[in-house]
Coordinates of C-alpha atoms in Angstrom, one line a residue:
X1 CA -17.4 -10.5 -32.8
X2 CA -14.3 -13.1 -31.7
X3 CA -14.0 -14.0 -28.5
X4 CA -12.0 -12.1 -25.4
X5 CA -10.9 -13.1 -22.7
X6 CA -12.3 -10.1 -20.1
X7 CA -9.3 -10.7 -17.4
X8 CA -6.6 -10.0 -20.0
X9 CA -8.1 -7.0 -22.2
X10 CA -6.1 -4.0 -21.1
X11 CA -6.9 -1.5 -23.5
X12 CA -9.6 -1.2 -26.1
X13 CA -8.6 0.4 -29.6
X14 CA -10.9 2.5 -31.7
X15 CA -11.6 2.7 -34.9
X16 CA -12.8 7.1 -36.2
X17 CA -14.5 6.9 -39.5
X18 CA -17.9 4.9 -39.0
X19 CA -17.3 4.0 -35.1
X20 CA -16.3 6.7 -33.0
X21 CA -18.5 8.9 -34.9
X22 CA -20.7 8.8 -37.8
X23 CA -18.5 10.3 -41.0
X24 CA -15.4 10.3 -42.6
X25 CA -13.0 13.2 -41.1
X26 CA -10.8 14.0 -44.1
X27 CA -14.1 14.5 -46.6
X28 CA -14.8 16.8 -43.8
X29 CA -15.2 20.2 -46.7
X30 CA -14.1 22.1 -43.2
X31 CA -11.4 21.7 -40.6
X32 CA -14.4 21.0 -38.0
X33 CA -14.3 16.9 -36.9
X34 CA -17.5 14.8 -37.0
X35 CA -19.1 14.9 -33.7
X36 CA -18.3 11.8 -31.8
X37 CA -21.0 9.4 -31.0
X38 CA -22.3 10.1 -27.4
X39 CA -23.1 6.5 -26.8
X40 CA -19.5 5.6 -27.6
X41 CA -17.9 8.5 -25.1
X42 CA -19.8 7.0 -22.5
X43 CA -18.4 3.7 -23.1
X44 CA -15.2 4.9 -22.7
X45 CA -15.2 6.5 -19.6
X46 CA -17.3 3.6 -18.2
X47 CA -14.1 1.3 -19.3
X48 CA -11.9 3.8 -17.9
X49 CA -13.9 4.0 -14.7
X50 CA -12.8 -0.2 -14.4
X51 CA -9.1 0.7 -15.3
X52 CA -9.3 -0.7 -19.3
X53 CA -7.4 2.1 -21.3
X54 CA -8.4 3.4 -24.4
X55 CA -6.5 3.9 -27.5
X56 CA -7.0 4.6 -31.6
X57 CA -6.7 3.1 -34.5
X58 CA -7.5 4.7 -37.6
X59 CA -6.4 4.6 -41.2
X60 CA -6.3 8.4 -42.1
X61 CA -4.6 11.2 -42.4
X62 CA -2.2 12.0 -39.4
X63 CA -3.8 15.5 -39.4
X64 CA -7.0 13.7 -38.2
X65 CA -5.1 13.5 -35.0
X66 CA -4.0 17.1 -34.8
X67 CA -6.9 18.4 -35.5
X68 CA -9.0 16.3 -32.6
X69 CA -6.1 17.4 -30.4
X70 CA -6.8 21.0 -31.1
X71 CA -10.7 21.1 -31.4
X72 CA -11.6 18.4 -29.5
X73 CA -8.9 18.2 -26.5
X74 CA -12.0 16.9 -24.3
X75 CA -11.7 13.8 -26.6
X76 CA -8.4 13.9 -27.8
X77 CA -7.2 12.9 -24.0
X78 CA -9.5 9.8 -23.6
X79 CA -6.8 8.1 -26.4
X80 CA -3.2 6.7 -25.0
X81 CA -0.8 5.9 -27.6
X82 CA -3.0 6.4 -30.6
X83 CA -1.8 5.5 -34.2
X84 CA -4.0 7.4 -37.4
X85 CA -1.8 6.9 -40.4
X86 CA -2.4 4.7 -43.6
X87 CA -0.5 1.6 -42.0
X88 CA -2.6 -1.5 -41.9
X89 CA -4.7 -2.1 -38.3
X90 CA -2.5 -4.6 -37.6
X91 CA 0.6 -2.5 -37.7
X92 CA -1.0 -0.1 -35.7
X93 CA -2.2 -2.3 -32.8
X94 CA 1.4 -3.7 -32.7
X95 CA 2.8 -0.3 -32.2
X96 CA 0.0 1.1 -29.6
X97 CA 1.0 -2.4 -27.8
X98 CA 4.8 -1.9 -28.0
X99 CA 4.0 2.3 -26.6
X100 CA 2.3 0.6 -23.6
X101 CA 4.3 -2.0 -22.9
X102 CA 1.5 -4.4 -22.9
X103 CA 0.7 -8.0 -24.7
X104 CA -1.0 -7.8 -27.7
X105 CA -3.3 -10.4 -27.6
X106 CA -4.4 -7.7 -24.0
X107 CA -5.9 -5.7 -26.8
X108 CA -9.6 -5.8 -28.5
X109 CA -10.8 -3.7 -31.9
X110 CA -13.5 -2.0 -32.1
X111 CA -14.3 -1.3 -35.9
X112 CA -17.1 -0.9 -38.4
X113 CA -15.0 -2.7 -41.3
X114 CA -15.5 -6.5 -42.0
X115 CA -12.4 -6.0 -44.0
X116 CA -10.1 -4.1 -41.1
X117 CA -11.4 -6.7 -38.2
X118 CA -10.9 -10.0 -40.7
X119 CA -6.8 -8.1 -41.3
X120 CA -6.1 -8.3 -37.8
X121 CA -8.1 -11.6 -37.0
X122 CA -5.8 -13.0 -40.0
X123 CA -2.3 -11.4 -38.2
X124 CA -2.9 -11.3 -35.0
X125 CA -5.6 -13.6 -34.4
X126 CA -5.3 -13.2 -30.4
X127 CA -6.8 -9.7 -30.7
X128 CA -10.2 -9.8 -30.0
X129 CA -12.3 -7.6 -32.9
X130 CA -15.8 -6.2 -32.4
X131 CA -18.4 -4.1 -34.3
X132 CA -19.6 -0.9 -33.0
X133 CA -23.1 -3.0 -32.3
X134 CA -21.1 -5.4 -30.0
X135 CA -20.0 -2.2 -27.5
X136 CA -23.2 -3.1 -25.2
X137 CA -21.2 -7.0 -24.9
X138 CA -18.1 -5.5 -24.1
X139 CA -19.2 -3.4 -21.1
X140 CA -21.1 -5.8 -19.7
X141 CA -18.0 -8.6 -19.8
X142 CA -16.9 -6.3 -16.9
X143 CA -19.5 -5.7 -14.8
X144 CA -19.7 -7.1 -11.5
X145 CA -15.0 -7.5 -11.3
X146 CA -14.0 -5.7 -8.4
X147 CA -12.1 -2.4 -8.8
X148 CA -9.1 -1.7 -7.0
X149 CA -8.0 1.8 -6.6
X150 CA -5.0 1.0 -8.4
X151 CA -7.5 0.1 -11.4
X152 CA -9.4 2.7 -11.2
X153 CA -6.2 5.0 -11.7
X154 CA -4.9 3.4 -14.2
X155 CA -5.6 5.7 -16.8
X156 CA -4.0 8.7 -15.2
X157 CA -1.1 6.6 -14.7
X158 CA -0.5 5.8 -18.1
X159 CA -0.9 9.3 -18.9
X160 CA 2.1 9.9 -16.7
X161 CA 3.6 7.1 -18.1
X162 CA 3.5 9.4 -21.4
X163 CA 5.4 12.3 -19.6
X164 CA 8.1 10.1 -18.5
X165 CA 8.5 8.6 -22.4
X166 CA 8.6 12.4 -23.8
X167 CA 11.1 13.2 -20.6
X168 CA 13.2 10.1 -21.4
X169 CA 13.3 11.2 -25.4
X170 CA 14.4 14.8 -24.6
X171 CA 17.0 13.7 -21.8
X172 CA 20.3 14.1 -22.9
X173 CA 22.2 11.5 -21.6
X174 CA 22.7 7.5 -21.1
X175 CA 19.4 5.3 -20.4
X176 CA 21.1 4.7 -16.7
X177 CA 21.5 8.1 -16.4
X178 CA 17.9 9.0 -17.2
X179 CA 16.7 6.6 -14.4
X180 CA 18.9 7.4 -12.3
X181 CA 17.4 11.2 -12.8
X182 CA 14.1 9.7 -12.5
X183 CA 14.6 8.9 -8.8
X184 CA 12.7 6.2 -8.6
X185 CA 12.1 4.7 -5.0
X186 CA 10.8 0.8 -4.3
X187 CA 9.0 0.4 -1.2
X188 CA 8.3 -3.4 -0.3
X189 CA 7.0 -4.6 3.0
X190 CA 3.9 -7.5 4.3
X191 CA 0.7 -6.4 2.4
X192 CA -1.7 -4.7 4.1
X193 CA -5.6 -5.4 4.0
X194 CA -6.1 -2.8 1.2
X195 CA -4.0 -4.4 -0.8
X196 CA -4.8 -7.6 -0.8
X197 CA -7.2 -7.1 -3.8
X198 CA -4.4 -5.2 -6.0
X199 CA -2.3 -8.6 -5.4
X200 CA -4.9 -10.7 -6.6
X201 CA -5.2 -8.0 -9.7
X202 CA -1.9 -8.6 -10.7
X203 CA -1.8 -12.7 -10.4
X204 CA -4.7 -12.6 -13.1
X205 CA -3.9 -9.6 -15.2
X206 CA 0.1 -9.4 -15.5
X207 CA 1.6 -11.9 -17.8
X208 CA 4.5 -10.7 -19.0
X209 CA 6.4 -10.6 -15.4
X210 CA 4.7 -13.5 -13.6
X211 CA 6.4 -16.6 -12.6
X212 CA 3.8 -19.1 -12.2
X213 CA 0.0 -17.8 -13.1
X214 CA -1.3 -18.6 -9.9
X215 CA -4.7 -17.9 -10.4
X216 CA -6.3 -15.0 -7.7
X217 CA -8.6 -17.6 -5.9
X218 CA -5.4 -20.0 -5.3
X219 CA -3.6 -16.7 -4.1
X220 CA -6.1 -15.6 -1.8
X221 CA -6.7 -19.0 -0.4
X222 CA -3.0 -19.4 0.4
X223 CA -2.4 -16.2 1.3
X224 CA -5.0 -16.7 4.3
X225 CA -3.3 -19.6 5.4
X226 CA -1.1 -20.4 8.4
X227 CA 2.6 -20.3 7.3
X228 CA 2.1 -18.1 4.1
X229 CA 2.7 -14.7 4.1
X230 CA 2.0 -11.6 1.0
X231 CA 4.4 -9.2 0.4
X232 CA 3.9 -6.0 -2.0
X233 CA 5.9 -3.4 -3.7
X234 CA 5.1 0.0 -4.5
X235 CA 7.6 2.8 -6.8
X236 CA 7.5 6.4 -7.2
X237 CA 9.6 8.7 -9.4
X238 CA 9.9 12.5 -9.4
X239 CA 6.9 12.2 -11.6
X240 CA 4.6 10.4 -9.2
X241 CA 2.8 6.8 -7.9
X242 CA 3.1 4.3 -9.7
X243 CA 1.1 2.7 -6.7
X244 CA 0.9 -1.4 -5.5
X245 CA 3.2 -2.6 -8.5
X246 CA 4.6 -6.2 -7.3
X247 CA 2.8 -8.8 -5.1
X248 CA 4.8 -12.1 -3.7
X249 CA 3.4 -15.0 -2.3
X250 CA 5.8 -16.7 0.4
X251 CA 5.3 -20.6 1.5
X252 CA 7.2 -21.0 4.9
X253 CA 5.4 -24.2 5.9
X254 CA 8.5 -26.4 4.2
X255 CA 6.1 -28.6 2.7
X256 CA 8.5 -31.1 0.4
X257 CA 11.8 -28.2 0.9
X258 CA 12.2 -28.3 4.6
X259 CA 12.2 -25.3 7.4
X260 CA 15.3 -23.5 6.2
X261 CA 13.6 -23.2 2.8
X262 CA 11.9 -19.6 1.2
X263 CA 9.0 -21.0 -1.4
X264 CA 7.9 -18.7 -3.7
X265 CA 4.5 -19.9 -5.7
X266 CA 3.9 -16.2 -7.3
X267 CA 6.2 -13.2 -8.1
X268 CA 3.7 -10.8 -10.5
X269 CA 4.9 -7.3 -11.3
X270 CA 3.0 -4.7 -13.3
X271 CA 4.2 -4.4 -17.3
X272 CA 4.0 -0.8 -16.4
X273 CA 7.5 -1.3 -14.5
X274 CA 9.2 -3.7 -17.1
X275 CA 12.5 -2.6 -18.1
X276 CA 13.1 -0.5 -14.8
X277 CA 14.7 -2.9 -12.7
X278 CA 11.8 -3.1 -10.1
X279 CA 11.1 -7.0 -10.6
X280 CA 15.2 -7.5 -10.0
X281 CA 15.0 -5.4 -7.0
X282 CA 11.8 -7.2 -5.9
X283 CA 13.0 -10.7 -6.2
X284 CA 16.8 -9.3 -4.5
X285 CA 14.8 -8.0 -1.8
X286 CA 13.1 -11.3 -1.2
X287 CA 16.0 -13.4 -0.8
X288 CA 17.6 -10.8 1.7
X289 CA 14.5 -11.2 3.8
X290 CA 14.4 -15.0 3.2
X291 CA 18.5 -15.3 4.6
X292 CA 17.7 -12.2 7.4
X293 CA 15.2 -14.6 8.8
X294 CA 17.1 -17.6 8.8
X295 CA 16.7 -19.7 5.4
X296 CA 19.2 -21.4 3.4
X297 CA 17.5 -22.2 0.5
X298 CA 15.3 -19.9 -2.2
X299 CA 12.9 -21.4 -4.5
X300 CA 10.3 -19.7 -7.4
X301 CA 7.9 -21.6 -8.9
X302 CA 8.2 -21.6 -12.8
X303 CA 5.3 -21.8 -15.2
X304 CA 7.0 -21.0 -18.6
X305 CA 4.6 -19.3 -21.1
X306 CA 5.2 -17.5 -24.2
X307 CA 4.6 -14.3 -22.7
X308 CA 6.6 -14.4 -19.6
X309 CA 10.5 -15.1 -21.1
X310 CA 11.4 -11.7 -19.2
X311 CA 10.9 -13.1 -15.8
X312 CA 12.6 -16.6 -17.0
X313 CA 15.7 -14.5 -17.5
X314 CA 15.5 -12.6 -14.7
X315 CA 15.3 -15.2 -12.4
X316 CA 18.2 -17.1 -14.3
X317 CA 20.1 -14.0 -13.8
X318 CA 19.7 -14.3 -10.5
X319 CA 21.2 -17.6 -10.1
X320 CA 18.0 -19.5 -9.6
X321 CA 18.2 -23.3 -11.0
X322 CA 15.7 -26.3 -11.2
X323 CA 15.6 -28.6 -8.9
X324 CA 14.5 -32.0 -9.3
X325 CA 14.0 -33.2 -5.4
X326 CA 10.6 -31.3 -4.7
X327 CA 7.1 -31.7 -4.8
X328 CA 5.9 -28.3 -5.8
X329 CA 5.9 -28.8 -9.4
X330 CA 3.1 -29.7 -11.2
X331 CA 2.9 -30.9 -15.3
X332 CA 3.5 -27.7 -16.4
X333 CA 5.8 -25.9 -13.8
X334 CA 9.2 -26.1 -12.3
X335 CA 10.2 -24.9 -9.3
X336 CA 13.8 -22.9 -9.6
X337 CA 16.1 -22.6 -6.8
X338 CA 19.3 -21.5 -5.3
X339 CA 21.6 -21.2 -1.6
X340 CA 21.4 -18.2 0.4
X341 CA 25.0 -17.9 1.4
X342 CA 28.0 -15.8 -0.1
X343 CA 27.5 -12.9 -1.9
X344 CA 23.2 -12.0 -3.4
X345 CA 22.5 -9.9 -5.9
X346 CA 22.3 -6.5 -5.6
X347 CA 19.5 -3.7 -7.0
X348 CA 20.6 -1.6 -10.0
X349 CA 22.3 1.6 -8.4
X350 CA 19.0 4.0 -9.6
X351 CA 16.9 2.4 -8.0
X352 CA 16.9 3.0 -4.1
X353 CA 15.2 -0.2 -2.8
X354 CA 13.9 -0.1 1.4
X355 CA 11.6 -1.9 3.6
X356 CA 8.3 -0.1 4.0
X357 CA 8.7 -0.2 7.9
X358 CA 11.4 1.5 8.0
X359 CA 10.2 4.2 5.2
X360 CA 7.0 4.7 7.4
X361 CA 9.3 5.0 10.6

C-alpha cells in the first residue's frame, strides 16, 4: 500500500480480474461474468455514501464492459468513466482523470497485481495504489469527515455530468452554442448556515480552481469573524443542480489595504464547473459587489501550485496584478490586485449570472 492523502482522493479505481471478483472474465467458457465480491460492493457504496466516486480499470477485453453493462446493470452503474482495454493502468487512470475533470494524483488503485500497482507508482507516482486486503484501510481513512449534502450527491451528479458529455458530443453546433443551449443559471449570494460546511469542502478538496489553499479551519475561523463575510455560488442547467459550487471568503476589515479595499483570502470552485465560465462569472460578480458597496480597490490572494494554473489565468484575465505594498502575503503567496473604476469584466453571454436575493424574491 503507498500513502494517500484522504482529503484529496476523489474517486477510487478498480481493478476486475482478481479484485472486484474472484476470476478472470474473458476465460469465462460462457457470456455469464464472475460474481463480484460482496465485500467489495459494499465498499463501494459505503465510499459513495461519503461522496468518493468509483471508477474501473481493467486490462481486458472491451467486451468485459458490455457485457457487465448488460447482465450486471446493478454493477455496471456503480463505475463512472470506466476504461477496460489492453492499455497500460497508467493510461487508463490518466484518461478516467481527464473524463472527470479531476487531478490525478485525486485518484487511488485498487489492484491485486504487484506488477500493475509498481506501473503506476513508476508513472504516476502521486496515485495512491492498494491491494484488495488494504480495502478495510481505505474505508476507515474516512470515517469520522463530515458529509455535506453536496457530498453525499456527488455521485448522481457525476452521473449527470455523463448526460451532459453524451449531449455535448451529439449537439450539432459551436461549443458556445452548446452552453448557451445548456441554460445554465449562476446563483451567488451571503452563505447561509447550511452551507457553511460545503465551503469549507471545497477550500480542502478543490485544487485545480483555488486561489490560495486556505485550509477549512482558517476558513471557518475567519469566516466567524467580525468584518469577514462568505459568499457562495450555486448553477443549474436544463439538466439539473449542480448544487453549492463556489465559496469566497471576503476580508473588509482593511487590515494592511485600507477601508475602500475588497480582500479576497479564498476563491474555490468545484472542477466539476471548470471550463464553463462559472469561476469568471464568480470572481466578475465579486468585484461588482465589492464597487456597489463602495471599494476602490480588489485584491485575491495567490498561492501558485502546480495544480491551480487555471485560476492564475483567470484572475490575470481579469486584470488582477501583484502588488508589492501589502501585508497579506506570506512566503509562498502573493496577493493580486486591481481598481474598481471604468469598465469590469463581464460574464460569458451563456451564462445568466444573478444575486440569490433577488432570484428568491
Amino acid at each position: 500500500m503507498t500513502a494517500f492523502d484522504a482529503d484529496r482522493v476523489k474517486c477510487v479505481v478498480w481493478d476486475l480480474d482478481g479484485t472486484l471478483w474472484d476470476d478472470i472474465a474473458v476465460e469465462s467458457p460462457t457470456d455469464e461474468l464472475p460474481v463480484p465480491r460482496p465485500e467489495m460492493l459494499a465498499a463501494i457504496d459505503a465510499l459513495a455514501a461519503r461522496g468518493v466516486l468509483s471508477s474501473i480499470a481493467s486490462r481486458s477485453a472491451p467486451a468485459v464492459l458490455d457485457r457487465l453493462a448488460a447482465g450486471r446493470p446493478e454493477v455496471r452503474e456503480r463505475f463512472l468513466a470506466p476504461q477496460v482495454s489492453w492499455q497500460d493502468k497508467s493510461e487508463s487512470l490518466r484518461r478516467i482523470a481527464e473524463n472527470l475533470g479531476i487531478a490525478v494524483d485525486a485518484l487511488v488503485l485498487v489492484d491485486d497485481s504487484p506488477y500493475e500497482r509498481a506501473e503506476v507508482e513508476a508513472l504516476l507516482p502521486a496515485v495512491g495504489t492498494l491491494a484488495p486486503e488494504d480495502v478495510p484501510a481505505l474505508l476507515a481513512a474516512f470515517e469520522g469527515r463530515e458529509v455535506t449534502p453536496e457530498s453525499r450527491a456527488r455521485v448522481d451528479r457525476y452521473r449527470t455530468e455523463e448526460a451532459r458529455r453524451a449531449e455535448g458530443e451529439r449537439f450539432h453546433g459551436s461549443r458556445e452554442e452548446f452552453l448557451s443551449w445548456c441554460a445554465m443559471r449562476l446563483t451567488v449570494g451571503t452563505a447561509t448556515p447550511e452551507e457553511v460546511p460545503r465551503a469549507l469542502e471545497l477550500a480542502a478538496r478543490t485544487h485545480r480552481l483555488n486561489s490560495s489553499g486556505l485550509t477549512p479551519d482558517r476558513l471557518g475561523e475567519l469566516a466567524a469573524s467580525d468584518g469577514h463575510e462568505l459568499y457562495t455560488a450555486r448553477m443549474t442547467d436544463r439538466f439539473g443542480a449542480y448544487g453549492v459550487i463556489g465559496a469566497a471568503l471576503v476580508d473588509r476589515t482593511g487590515a494592511g489595504t485600507g477601508t475602500g479595499t475588497w480582500s479576497v483570502p479564498l476563491l474555490a470552485l468545484s472542477c466539476r464547473v471548470a471550463g464553463r465560465g462559472a469561476a469568471a462569472a464568480f470572481l466578475f460578480w465579486l468585484m461588482g459587489r465589492a464597487r456597489r458597496a463602495g471599494a476602490e480597490e480588489f485584491r485575491v490572494t495567490l498561492r501558485p501550485t502546480d495544480a491551480n494554473l487555471e485560476m492564475r489565468i483567470l484572475l490575470r484575465q481579469a486584470g488582477l496584478r501583484r502588488v508589492e505594498d501589502t501585508e497579506g502575503a506570506t512566503p509562498d503567496s502573493a496577493v493580486l490586485g486591481r481598481a474598481l473604476h471604468g469598465e469590469l469584466p463581464k460574464p460569458p453571454p451563456y451564462l445568466h449570472v444573478s444575486d440569490r436575493e433577488d432570484a428568491e424574491a
